[in-house]
Amino acid sequence: MINGSNIVIIGSSRGLGRETAKILCRQGHSLFCFSRDESSLETLKTECGRIFPGNPISVHAIDVMEVAGGSVNLLPLVQERFQKIDALLYNAGLLINKEFTGFKPAWINDIFQVNVIAAAAVIQQLLPLMGGKSPSHIVNTGSMGGVQGSVKFPGLSIYSASKAALATLSECLAMELSHLNIRVNCLALGSAQTEMLEEAFPGYQAPLSATDMAEYISHFVVHGHKHFNGKILPVAVSTP
Ligand SMILES: NC(=O)c1ccc[n+]([C@@H]2O[C@H](COP(=O)([O-])OP(=O)(O)OC[C@H]3O[C@@H](n4cnc5c(N)ncnc54)[C@H](OP(=O)(O)O)[C@@H]3O)[C@@H](O)[C@H]2O)c1
């Protein structure tokens, strides 16, 4: 992949996805960004238009739960803009910080829907636009909590389990999709200062800003497939 790659970002209205989108736009890549919050997506589009006037980004409001359930198909939307996807960043995530004893079954379902099932569904839907002569790179946004043997924290059992599932899905898909020239990796992130972190851990100060983390993510999305396939890569100086 070189400058001018076609990149799809799922979960880009705020936090790491939003910062990553801005960096990739500044670098001249073509973006299609999805999230639920339409007005934040429109603001992102306007900001990116200012950063790089000749490089308009496409945005579309979707709930990945509807992709997971099969009522929304991203393929026709993305196909209108891209003949080929060079990279797909699955960044949407749901974190509910509650001790396991009080965890409602509906929350367990929601977390797995957004963090795992929708990731698989999005990848399945967009497969026809990936791979071929040049490789495509799928990057799933995992968490240090989902890495076997990492420090664990009360309140994050379901979230961490979902991220472990996403990591294993990434390893398996790397093997199963390699004949299509599709590479799949999972970034197991440590903490970065975002709305999600602030909501889950009020008052906690992460060692990295969202922009710092997004700089790493954006570089990895474009270049990581040259060095890695089927890897779960810890990206952390600490975990909360
Ligand atoms: N920040 C950290 O310290 C940290 C650490 C480890 C891993 N991570 C992971 O990194 C990713 C980004 O985290 P963040 O801190 O930037 O979180 P965030 O601020 O909550 O942003 C999450 C993004 O996902 C989108 N999203 C959530 N549910 C969605 C749904 N049902 N359908 C479509 N989009 C949805 C949100 O947009 P809408 O609300 O507009 O839909 C938002 O753009 C997540 O996967 C998270 O688990 C973050």
PDB file of C-alpha atoms and ligand atoms in Angstrom:
ATOM      1  CA  MET A   1       0.000   0.000   0.000  1.00  0.00           C
ATOM      2  CA  ILE A   2       1.169   3.518  -0.721  1.00  0.00           C
ATOM      3  CA  ASN A   3      -0.279   6.967  -0.150  1.00  0.00           C
ATOM      4  CA  GLY A   4      -3.706   6.993  -1.691  1.00  0.00           C
ATOM      5  CA  SER A   5      -4.866   3.700  -0.138  1.00  0.00           C
ATOM      6  CA  ASN A   6      -8.598   3.066   0.219  1.00  0.00           C
ATOM      7  CA  ILE A   7      -9.327   2.643   3.913  1.00  0.00           C
ATOM      8  CA  VAL A   8     -12.567   1.783   5.738  1.00  0.00           C
ATOM      9  CA  ILE A   9     -12.835   2.686   9.420  1.00  0.00           C
ATOM     10  CA  ILE A  10     -15.632   1.244  11.537  1.00  0.00           C
ATOM     11  CA  GLY A  11     -16.101   3.351  14.680  1.00  0.00           C
ATOM     12  CA  SER A  12     -14.795   6.790  13.788  1.00  0.00           C
ATOM     13  CA  SER A  13     -17.076   9.420  15.313  1.00  0.00           C
ATOM     14  CA  ARG A  14     -14.870   9.994  18.364  1.00  0.00           C
ATOM     15  CA  GLY A  15     -11.772   8.801  20.234  1.00  0.00           C
ATOM     16  CA  LEU A  16      -9.096   6.741  18.528  1.00  0.00           C
ATOM     17  CA  GLY A  17     -11.061   6.118  15.343  1.00  0.00           C
ATOM     18  CA  ARG A  18     -11.665   9.810  14.800  1.00  0.00           C
ATOM     19  CA  GLU A  19      -8.016  10.770  15.432  1.00  0.00           C
ATOM     20  CA  THR A  20      -6.825   7.938  13.182  1.00  0.00           C
ATOM     21  CA  ALA A  21      -9.146   9.114  10.408  1.00  0.00           C
ATOM     22  CA  LYS A  22      -7.750  12.645  10.587  1.00  0.00           C
ATOM     23  CA  ILE A  23      -4.149  11.420  10.380  1.00  0.00           C
ATOM     24  CA  LEU A  24      -4.889   9.110   7.443  1.00  0.00           C
ATOM     25  CA  CYS A  25      -6.762  11.879   5.661  1.00  0.00           C
ATOM     26  CA  ARG A  26      -3.819  14.251   6.143  1.00  0.00           C
ATOM     27  CA  GLN A  27      -1.574  11.587   4.586  1.00  0.00           C
ATOM     28  CA  GLY A  28      -3.757  11.560   1.474  1.00  0.00           C
ATOM     29  CA  HIS A  29      -5.569   8.246   1.904  1.00  0.00           C
ATOM     30  CA  SER A  30      -9.181   7.837   0.795  1.00  0.00           C
ATOM     31  CA  LEU A  31     -11.504   7.106   3.699  1.00  0.00           C
ATOM     32  CA  PHE A  32     -14.950   5.657   4.248  1.00  0.00           C
ATOM     33  CA  CYS A  33     -15.909   6.136   7.897  1.00  0.00           C
ATOM     34  CA  PHE A  34     -18.784   4.489   9.780  1.00  0.00           C
ATOM     35  CA  SER A  35     -20.306   5.055  13.254  1.00  0.00           C
ATOM     36  CA  ARG A  36     -23.732   5.681  14.739  1.00  0.00           C
ATOM     37  CA  ASP A  37     -23.486   9.402  15.494  1.00  0.00           C
ATOM     38  CA  GLU A  38     -24.294  11.134  12.213  1.00  0.00           C
ATOM     39  CA  SER A  39     -23.574  14.689  13.351  1.00  0.00           C
ATOM     40  CA  SER A  40     -20.103  13.737  14.672  1.00  0.00           C
ATOM     41  CA  LEU A  41     -19.387  12.010  11.372  1.00  0.00           C
ATOM     42  CA  GLU A  42     -20.437  15.140   9.461  1.00  0.00           C
ATOM     43  CA  THR A  43     -18.170  17.246  11.680  1.00  0.00           C
ATOM     44  CA  LEU A  44     -15.313  14.817  10.994  1.00  0.00           C
ATOM     45  CA  LYS A  45     -15.993  15.138   7.282  1.00  0.00           C
ATOM     46  CA  THR A  46     -15.868  18.935   7.514  1.00  0.00           C
ATOM     47  CA  GLU A  47     -12.639  18.864   9.567  1.00  0.00           C
ATOM     48  CA  CYS A  48     -11.012  16.470   7.089  1.00  0.00           C
ATOM     49  CA  GLY A  49     -12.156  18.697   4.240  1.00  0.00           C
ATOM     50  CA  ARG A  50     -10.232  21.526   5.907  1.00  0.00           C
ATOM     51  CA  ILE A  51      -7.127  19.379   6.546  1.00  0.00           C
ATOM     52  CA  PHE A  52      -6.963  18.115   2.976  1.00  0.00           C
ATOM     53  CA  PRO A  53      -9.419  19.992   0.735  1.00  0.00           C
ATOM     54  CA  GLY A  54      -8.751  17.787  -2.292  1.00  0.00           C
ATOM     55  CA  ASN A  55      -9.456  14.562  -0.420  1.00  0.00           C
ATOM     56  CA  PRO A  56     -13.103  14.329   0.663  1.00  0.00           C
ATOM     57  CA  ILE A  57     -13.938  11.502   3.032  1.00  0.00           C
ATOM     58  CA  SER A  58     -17.160   9.501   2.887  1.00  0.00           C
ATOM     59  CA  VAL A  59     -19.155   8.994   6.069  1.00  0.00           C
ATOM     60  CA  HIS A  60     -22.239   6.938   6.829  1.00  0.00           C
ATOM     61  CA  ALA A  61     -24.178   6.428  10.046  1.00  0.00           C
ATOM     62  CA  ILE A  62     -24.689   2.775  10.942  1.00  0.00           C
ATOM     63  CA  ASP A  63     -25.077   0.728  14.095  1.00  0.00           C
ATOM     64  CA  VAL A  64     -22.761  -2.286  13.835  1.00  0.00           C
ATOM     65  CA  MET A  65     -25.328  -4.266  15.834  1.00  0.00           C
ATOM     66  CA  GLU A  66     -27.520  -4.099  12.726  1.00  0.00           C
ATOM     67  CA  VAL A  67     -24.624  -5.398  10.627  1.00  0.00           C
ATOM     68  CA  ALA A  68     -24.200  -8.215  13.132  1.00  0.00           C
ATOM     69  CA  GLY A  69     -27.910  -8.993  12.900  1.00  0.00           C
ATOM     70  CA  GLY A  70     -27.813  -9.004   9.094  1.00  0.00           C
ATOM     71  CA  SER A  71     -30.248  -6.108   8.499  1.00  0.00           C
ATOM     72  CA  VAL A  72     -27.517  -3.754   7.206  1.00  0.00           C
ATOM     73  CA  ASN A  73     -25.030  -4.645   4.469  1.00  0.00           C
ATOM     74  CA  LEU A  74     -22.008  -2.373   4.067  1.00  0.00           C
ATOM     75  CA  LEU A  75     -20.890  -3.815   0.734  1.00  0.00           C
ATOM     76  CA  PRO A  76     -23.157  -1.785  -1.611  1.00  0.00           C
ATOM     77  CA  LEU A  77     -22.334   1.435   0.258  1.00  0.00           C
ATOM     78  CA  VAL A  78     -18.560   0.936   0.141  1.00  0.00           C
ATOM     79  CA  GLN A  79     -18.652  -0.384  -3.432  1.00  0.00           C
ATOM     80  CA  GLU A  80     -20.066   2.941  -4.607  1.00  0.00           C
ATOM     81  CA  ARG A  81     -16.808   4.632  -3.566  1.00  0.00           C
ATOM     82  CA  PHE A  82     -14.104   1.921  -3.676  1.00  0.00           C
ATOM     83  CA  GLN A  83     -13.438  -0.851  -6.179  1.00  0.00           C
ATOM     84  CA  LYS A  84     -10.864  -2.207  -3.743  1.00  0.00           C
ATOM     85  CA  ILE A  85     -10.317  -1.843   0.016  1.00  0.00           C
ATOM     86  CA  ASP A  86      -6.627  -1.705   0.935  1.00  0.00           C
ATOM     87  CA  ALA A  87      -7.246  -1.602   4.667  1.00  0.00           C
ATOM     88  CA  LEU A  88     -10.148  -2.131   7.047  1.00  0.00           C
ATOM     89  CA  LEU A  89      -9.828  -0.865  10.628  1.00  0.00           C
ATOM     90  CA  TYR A  90     -12.458  -2.413  12.892  1.00  0.00           C
ATOM     91  CA  ASN A  91     -12.314   0.036  15.796  1.00  0.00           C
ATOM     92  CA  ALA A  92     -15.890   0.089  17.151  1.00  0.00           C
ATOM     93  CA  GLY A  93     -15.928  -0.978  20.747  1.00  0.00           C
ATOM     94  CA  LEU A  94     -18.242  -1.144  23.740  1.00  0.00           C
ATOM     95  CA  LEU A  95     -16.916  -1.121  27.308  1.00  0.00           C
ATOM     96  CA  ILE A  96     -19.183  -1.482  30.333  1.00  0.00           C
ATOM     97  CA  ASN A  97     -17.187  -1.343  33.565  1.00  0.00           C
ATOM     98  CA  LYS A  98     -19.227  -3.319  36.153  1.00  0.00           C
ATOM     99  CA  GLU A  99     -18.320  -6.113  38.529  1.00  0.00           C
ATOM    100  CA  PHE A 100     -19.335  -9.503  37.167  1.00  0.00           C
ATOM    101  CA  THR A 101     -21.828 -10.216  39.965  1.00  0.00           C
ATOM    102  CA  GLY A 102     -23.970  -7.259  38.845  1.00  0.00           C
ATOM    103  CA  PHE A 103     -23.522  -7.689  35.116  1.00  0.00           C
ATOM    104  CA  LYS A 104     -26.848  -7.825  33.237  1.00  0.00           C
ATOM    105  CA  PRO A 105     -27.136 -10.551  30.571  1.00  0.00           C
ATOM    106  CA  ALA A 106     -28.196  -7.917  28.020  1.00  0.00           C
ATOM    107  CA  TRP A 107     -24.895  -6.076  28.547  1.00  0.00           C
ATOM    108  CA  ILE A 108     -22.961  -9.284  27.914  1.00  0.00           C
ATOM    109  CA  ASN A 109     -24.834  -9.675  24.650  1.00  0.00           C
ATOM    110  CA  ASP A 110     -24.272  -6.036  23.621  1.00  0.00           C
ATOM    111  CA  ILE A 111     -20.536  -6.164  24.298  1.00  0.00           C
ATOM    112  CA  PHE A 112     -20.054  -9.354  22.299  1.00  0.00           C
ATOM    113  CA  GLN A 113     -22.280  -8.030  19.490  1.00  0.00           C
ATOM    114  CA  VAL A 114     -20.252  -4.835  19.041  1.00  0.00           C
ATOM    115  CA  ASN A 115     -16.763  -6.136  19.849  1.00  0.00           C
ATOM    116  CA  VAL A 116     -16.814  -9.559  18.175  1.00  0.00           C
ATOM    117  CA  ILE A 117     -19.908 -10.567  16.203  1.00  0.00           C
ATOM    118  CA  ALA A 118     -20.157  -7.306  14.254  1.00  0.00           C
ATOM    119  CA  ALA A 119     -16.421  -7.433  13.488  1.00  0.00           C
ATOM    120  CA  ALA A 120     -16.872 -10.858  11.905  1.00  0.00           C
ATOM    121  CA  ALA A 121     -19.975  -9.686  10.025  1.00  0.00           C
ATOM    122  CA  VAL A 122     -18.293  -6.524   8.684  1.00  0.00           C
ATOM    123  CA  ILE A 123     -15.285  -8.523   7.499  1.00  0.00           C
ATOM    124  CA  GLN A 124     -17.543 -11.090   5.804  1.00  0.00           C
ATOM    125  CA  GLN A 125     -19.545  -8.392   4.030  1.00  0.00           C
ATOM    126  CA  LEU A 126     -16.488  -6.511   2.755  1.00  0.00           C
ATOM    127  CA  LEU A 127     -14.416  -9.553   1.717  1.00  0.00           C
ATOM    128  CA  PRO A 128     -15.356  -9.223  -1.980  1.00  0.00           C
ATOM    129  CA  LEU A 129     -13.509  -5.874  -2.058  1.00  0.00           C
ATOM    130  CA  MET A 130     -10.332  -7.142  -0.384  1.00  0.00           C
ATOM    131  CA  GLY A 131      -7.217  -9.022  -1.466  1.00  0.00           C
ATOM    132  CA  GLY A 132      -6.394 -10.048  -5.012  1.00  0.00           C
ATOM    133  CA  LYS A 133      -3.203  -8.872  -6.731  1.00  0.00           C
ATOM    134  CA  SER A 134      -2.150  -6.550  -3.909  1.00  0.00           C
ATOM    135  CA  PRO A 135      -2.701  -7.420  -0.243  1.00  0.00           C
ATOM    136  CA  SER A 136      -5.436  -5.953   1.919  1.00  0.00           C
ATOM    137  CA  HIS A 137      -4.928  -5.432   5.637  1.00  0.00           C
ATOM    138  CA  ILE A 138      -7.605  -6.013   8.261  1.00  0.00           C
ATOM    139  CA  VAL A 139      -6.764  -4.485  11.636  1.00  0.00           C
ATOM    140  CA  ASN A 140      -8.965  -5.340  14.597  1.00  0.00           C
ATOM    141  CA  THR A 141      -8.752  -3.102  17.645  1.00  0.00           C
ATOM    142  CA  GLY A 142      -8.188  -5.302  20.649  1.00  0.00           C
ATOM    143  CA  SER A 143      -7.126  -4.550  24.190  1.00  0.00           C
ATOM    144  CA  MET A 144      -4.359  -5.548  26.563  1.00  0.00           C
ATOM    145  CA  GLY A 145      -7.142  -6.960  28.771  1.00  0.00           C
ATOM    146  CA  GLY A 146      -7.804  -9.559  26.067  1.00  0.00           C
ATOM    147  CA  VAL A 147      -4.218 -10.818  26.029  1.00  0.00           C
ATOM    148  CA  GLN A 148      -3.616 -14.097  27.833  1.00  0.00           C
ATOM    149  CA  GLY A 149      -1.510 -13.582  30.975  1.00  0.00           C
ATOM    150  CA  SER A 150      -1.910  -9.774  31.063  1.00  0.00           C
ATOM    151  CA  VAL A 151      -2.916  -7.976  34.274  1.00  0.00           C
ATOM    152  CA  LYS A 152      -6.697  -8.202  34.777  1.00  0.00           C
ATOM    153  CA  PHE A 153      -9.003  -5.670  36.428  1.00  0.00           C
ATOM    154  CA  PRO A 154     -12.370  -6.017  38.212  1.00  0.00           C
ATOM    155  CA  GLY A 155     -15.285  -4.769  36.160  1.00  0.00           C
ATOM    156  CA  LEU A 156     -13.730  -5.637  32.823  1.00  0.00           C
ATOM    157  CA  SER A 157     -14.331  -9.403  32.651  1.00  0.00           C
ATOM    158  CA  ILE A 158     -16.845  -9.354  29.786  1.00  0.00           C
ATOM    159  CA  TYR A 159     -15.083  -6.583  27.867  1.00  0.00           C
ATOM    160  CA  SER A 160     -11.721  -8.362  28.206  1.00  0.00           C
ATOM    161  CA  ALA A 161     -13.233 -11.713  27.214  1.00  0.00           C
ATOM    162  CA  SER A 162     -14.728 -10.110  24.107  1.00  0.00           C
ATOM    163  CA  LYS A 163     -11.377  -8.626  23.142  1.00  0.00           C
ATOM    164  CA  ALA A 164      -9.728 -12.031  23.642  1.00  0.00           C
ATOM    165  CA  ALA A 165     -12.320 -13.463  21.245  1.00  0.00           C
ATOM    166  CA  LEU A 166     -11.558 -10.706  18.727  1.00  0.00           C
ATOM    167  CA  ALA A 167      -7.825 -11.447  19.012  1.00  0.00           C
ATOM    168  CA  THR A 168      -8.366 -15.154  18.360  1.00  0.00           C
ATOM    169  CA  LEU A 169     -10.732 -14.374  15.483  1.00  0.00           C
ATOM    170  CA  SER A 170      -7.923 -12.274  13.971  1.00  0.00           C
ATOM    171  CA  GLU A 171      -5.407 -15.134  14.253  1.00  0.00           C
ATOM    172  CA  CYS A 172      -7.835 -17.597  12.687  1.00  0.00           C
ATOM    173  CA  LEU A 173      -8.854 -15.291   9.826  1.00  0.00           C
ATOM    174  CA  ALA A 174      -5.220 -14.544   9.004  1.00  0.00           C
ATOM    175  CA  MET A 175      -4.794 -18.247   8.305  1.00  0.00           C
ATOM    176  CA  GLU A 176      -8.136 -18.769   6.588  1.00  0.00           C
ATOM    177  CA  LEU A 177      -7.952 -15.691   4.331  1.00  0.00           C
ATOM    178  CA  SER A 178      -4.258 -15.851   3.399  1.00  0.00           C
ATOM    179  CA  HIS A 179      -5.002 -17.508   0.041  1.00  0.00           C
ATOM    180  CA  LEU A 180      -7.025 -14.399  -0.861  1.00  0.00           C
ATOM    181  CA  ASN A 181      -3.995 -12.173  -0.125  1.00  0.00           C
ATOM    182  CA  ILE A 182      -5.700 -10.714   2.944  1.00  0.00           C
ATOM    183  CA  ARG A 183      -3.648 -10.171   6.104  1.00  0.00           C
ATOM    184  CA  VAL A 184      -5.249  -9.829   9.499  1.00  0.00           C
ATOM    185  CA  ASN A 185      -3.765  -8.465  12.712  1.00  0.00           C
ATOM    186  CA  CYS A 186      -5.059  -7.338  16.083  1.00  0.00           C
ATOM    187  CA  LEU A 187      -3.655  -4.393  18.031  1.00  0.00           C
ATOM    188  CA  ALA A 188      -3.974  -5.052  21.764  1.00  0.00           C
ATOM    189  CA  LEU A 189      -4.072  -1.484  22.997  1.00  0.00           C
ATOM    190  CA  GLY A 190      -3.113  -0.216  26.410  1.00  0.00           C
ATOM    191  CA  SER A 191      -4.808   2.898  27.714  1.00  0.00           C
ATOM    192  CA  ALA A 192      -5.202   6.101  25.732  1.00  0.00           C
ATOM    193  CA  GLN A 193      -7.136   9.176  26.834  1.00  0.00           C
ATOM    194  CA  THR A 194     -10.532   8.958  25.105  1.00  0.00           C
ATOM    195  CA  GLU A 195     -14.193   9.385  25.971  1.00  0.00           C
ATOM    196  CA  MET A 196     -14.494   5.616  26.460  1.00  0.00           C
ATOM    197  CA  LEU A 197     -11.657   5.605  28.977  1.00  0.00           C
ATOM    198  CA  GLU A 198     -13.030   8.658  30.763  1.00  0.00           C
ATOM    199  CA  GLU A 199     -16.483   7.073  31.053  1.00  0.00           C
ATOM    200  CA  ALA A 200     -15.093   3.723  32.246  1.00  0.00           C
ATOM    201  CA  PHE A 201     -12.377   5.078  34.575  1.00  0.00           C
ATOM    202  CA  PRO A 202     -13.379   8.609  35.678  1.00  0.00           C
ATOM    203  CA  GLY A 203     -10.340  10.602  36.775  1.00  0.00           C
ATOM    204  CA  TYR A 204      -7.781   8.131  35.415  1.00  0.00           C
ATOM    205  CA  GLN A 205      -5.048   9.757  33.338  1.00  0.00           C
ATOM    206  CA  ALA A 206      -3.760   7.549  30.529  1.00  0.00           C
ATOM    207  CA  PRO A 207      -0.087   7.717  29.548  1.00  0.00           C
ATOM    208  CA  LEU A 208      -1.001   8.397  25.920  1.00  0.00           C
ATOM    209  CA  SER A 209      -3.319  10.900  24.303  1.00  0.00           C
ATOM    210  CA  ALA A 210      -5.770   9.692  21.671  1.00  0.00           C
ATOM    211  CA  THR A 211      -3.623  11.400  19.028  1.00  0.00           C
ATOM    212  CA  ASP A 212      -0.441   9.630  20.212  1.00  0.00           C
ATOM    213  CA  MET A 213      -2.158   6.241  19.982  1.00  0.00           C
ATOM    214  CA  ALA A 214      -3.779   7.126  16.660  1.00  0.00           C
ATOM    215  CA  GLU A 215      -0.363   7.904  15.178  1.00  0.00           C
ATOM    216  CA  TYR A 216       0.701   4.331  15.859  1.00  0.00           C
ATOM    217  CA  ILE A 217      -2.602   2.849  14.664  1.00  0.00           C
ATOM    218  CA  SER A 218      -2.631   4.837  11.418  1.00  0.00           C
ATOM    219  CA  HIS A 219       0.932   3.788  10.575  1.00  0.00           C
ATOM    220  CA  PHE A 220       0.144   0.159  11.385  1.00  0.00           C
ATOM    221  CA  VAL A 221      -3.025   0.150   9.277  1.00  0.00           C
ATOM    222  CA  VAL A 222      -1.081   1.263   6.201  1.00  0.00           C
ATOM    223  CA  HIS A 223       2.213  -0.587   6.739  1.00  0.00           C
ATOM    224  CA  GLY A 224       1.741  -3.320   9.356  1.00  0.00           C
ATOM    225  CA  HIS A 225       0.807  -6.053   6.881  1.00  0.00           C
ATOM    226  CA  LYS A 226       4.317  -5.877   5.389  1.00  0.00           C
ATOM    227  CA  HIS A 227       5.739  -7.249   8.644  1.00  0.00           C
ATOM    228  CA  PHE A 228       2.900  -9.069  10.410  1.00  0.00           C
ATOM    229  CA  ASN A 229       0.065 -11.476   9.711  1.00  0.00           C
ATOM    230  CA  GLY A 230      -2.081 -13.218  12.302  1.00  0.00           C
ATOM    231  CA  LYS A 231      -0.427 -11.360  15.157  1.00  0.00           C
ATOM    232  CA  ILE A 232      -1.822  -9.909  18.377  1.00  0.00           C
ATOM    233  CA  LEU A 233       0.452  -6.974  19.046  1.00  0.00           C
ATOM    234  CA  PRO A 234       0.538  -5.318  22.482  1.00  0.00           C
ATOM    235  CA  VAL A 235       0.660  -1.526  22.100  1.00  0.00           C
ATOM    236  CA  ALA A 236       1.057  -0.380  25.668  1.00  0.00           C
ATOM    237  CA  VAL A 237       3.390   1.307  28.075  1.00  0.00           C
ATOM    238  CA  SER A 238       0.921   0.503  30.863  1.00  0.00           C
ATOM    239  CA  THR A 239      -2.599  -0.879  31.408  1.00  0.00           C
ATOM    240  CA  PRO A 240      -5.141   0.768  33.753  1.00  0.00           C
TER     241      PRO A 240
HETATM  242  N1  LIG B   1      -9.057   4.145  24.845  1.00  0.00           N
HETATM  243  C1  LIG B   1      -8.406   3.130  25.348  1.00  0.00           C
HETATM  244  O1  LIG B   1      -7.659   3.285  26.337  1.00  0.00           O
HETATM  245  C2  LIG B   1      -8.546   1.757  24.746  1.00  0.00           C
HETATM  246  C3  LIG B   1      -7.767   0.728  25.295  1.00  0.00           C
HETATM  247  C4  LIG B   1      -7.865  -0.540  24.730  1.00  0.00           C
HETATM  248  C5  LIG B   1      -8.687  -0.758  23.649  1.00  0.00           C
HETATM  249  N2  LIG B   1      -9.450   0.255  23.146  1.00  0.00           N
HETATM  250  C6  LIG B   1     -10.313  -0.038  22.000  1.00  0.00           C
HETATM  251  O2  LIG B   1     -10.072   0.927  20.987  1.00  0.00           O
HETATM  252  C7  LIG B   1     -11.283   1.165  20.255  1.00  0.00           C
HETATM  253  C8  LIG B   1     -11.573   2.656  20.264  1.00  0.00           C
HETATM  254  O3  LIG B   1     -11.680   3.054  21.621  1.00  0.00           O
HETATM  255  P1  LIG B   1     -11.976   4.565  22.071  1.00  0.00           P
HETATM  256  O4  LIG B   1     -11.375   4.695  23.408  1.00  0.00           O
HETATM  257  O5  LIG B   1     -11.643   5.502  20.988  1.00  0.00           O
HETATM  258  O6  LIG B   1     -13.556   4.444  22.280  1.00  0.00           O
HETATM  259  P2  LIG B   1     -14.743   5.497  22.048  1.00  0.00           P
HETATM  260  O7  LIG B   1     -14.254   6.869  22.343  1.00  0.00           O
HETATM  261  O8  LIG B   1     -15.909   4.991  22.835  1.00  0.00           O
HETATM  262  O9  LIG B   1     -15.039   5.327  20.491  1.00  0.00           O
HETATM  263  C9  LIG B   1     -15.624   4.149  20.044  1.00  0.00           C
HETATM  264  C10 LIG B   1     -16.077   4.326  18.618  1.00  0.00           C
HETATM  265  O10 LIG B   1     -16.845   3.160  18.258  1.00  0.00           O
HETATM  266  C11 LIG B   1     -18.093   3.574  17.742  1.00  0.00           C
HETATM  267  N3  LIG B   1     -19.127   2.633  18.095  1.00  0.00           N
HETATM  268  C12 LIG B   1     -19.426   2.138  19.316  1.00  0.00           C
HETATM  269  N4  LIG B   1     -20.514   1.357  19.256  1.00  0.00           N
HETATM  270  C13 LIG B   1     -20.891   1.345  17.944  1.00  0.00           C
HETATM  271  C14 LIG B   1     -21.970   0.733  17.251  1.00  0.00           C
HETATM  272  N5  LIG B   1     -22.867  -0.030  17.892  1.00  0.00           N
HETATM  273  N6  LIG B   1     -22.060   0.924  15.915  1.00  0.00           N
HETATM  274  C15 LIG B   1     -21.172   1.714  15.268  1.00  0.00           C
HETATM  275  N7  LIG B   1     -20.142   2.316  15.876  1.00  0.00           N
HETATM  276  C16 LIG B   1     -20.017   2.137  17.207  1.00  0.00           C
HETATM  277  C17 LIG B   1     -18.346   4.933  18.407  1.00  0.00           C
HETATM  278  O11 LIG B   1     -19.165   5.755  17.596  1.00  0.00           O
HETATM  279  P3  LIG B   1     -20.734   6.013  17.835  1.00  0.00           P
HETATM  280  O12 LIG B   1     -20.956   6.146  19.300  1.00  0.00           O
HETATM  281  O13 LIG B   1     -20.992   7.242  17.036  1.00  0.00           O
HETATM  282  O14 LIG B   1     -21.407   4.830  17.246  1.00  0.00           O
HETATM  283  C18 LIG B   1     -16.953   5.520  18.462  1.00  0.00           C
HETATM  284  O15 LIG B   1     -16.663   6.195  17.255  1.00  0.00           O
HETATM  285  C19 LIG B   1     -12.366   0.322  20.934  1.00  0.00           C
HETATM  286  O16 LIG B   1     -12.536  -0.885  20.238  1.00  0.00           O
HETATM  287  C20 LIG B   1     -11.794   0.061  22.309  1.00  0.00           C
HETATM  288  O17 LIG B   1     -12.313  -1.115  22.885  1.00  0.00           O
HETATM  289  C21 LIG B   1      -9.394   1.510  23.670  1.00  0.00           C
END
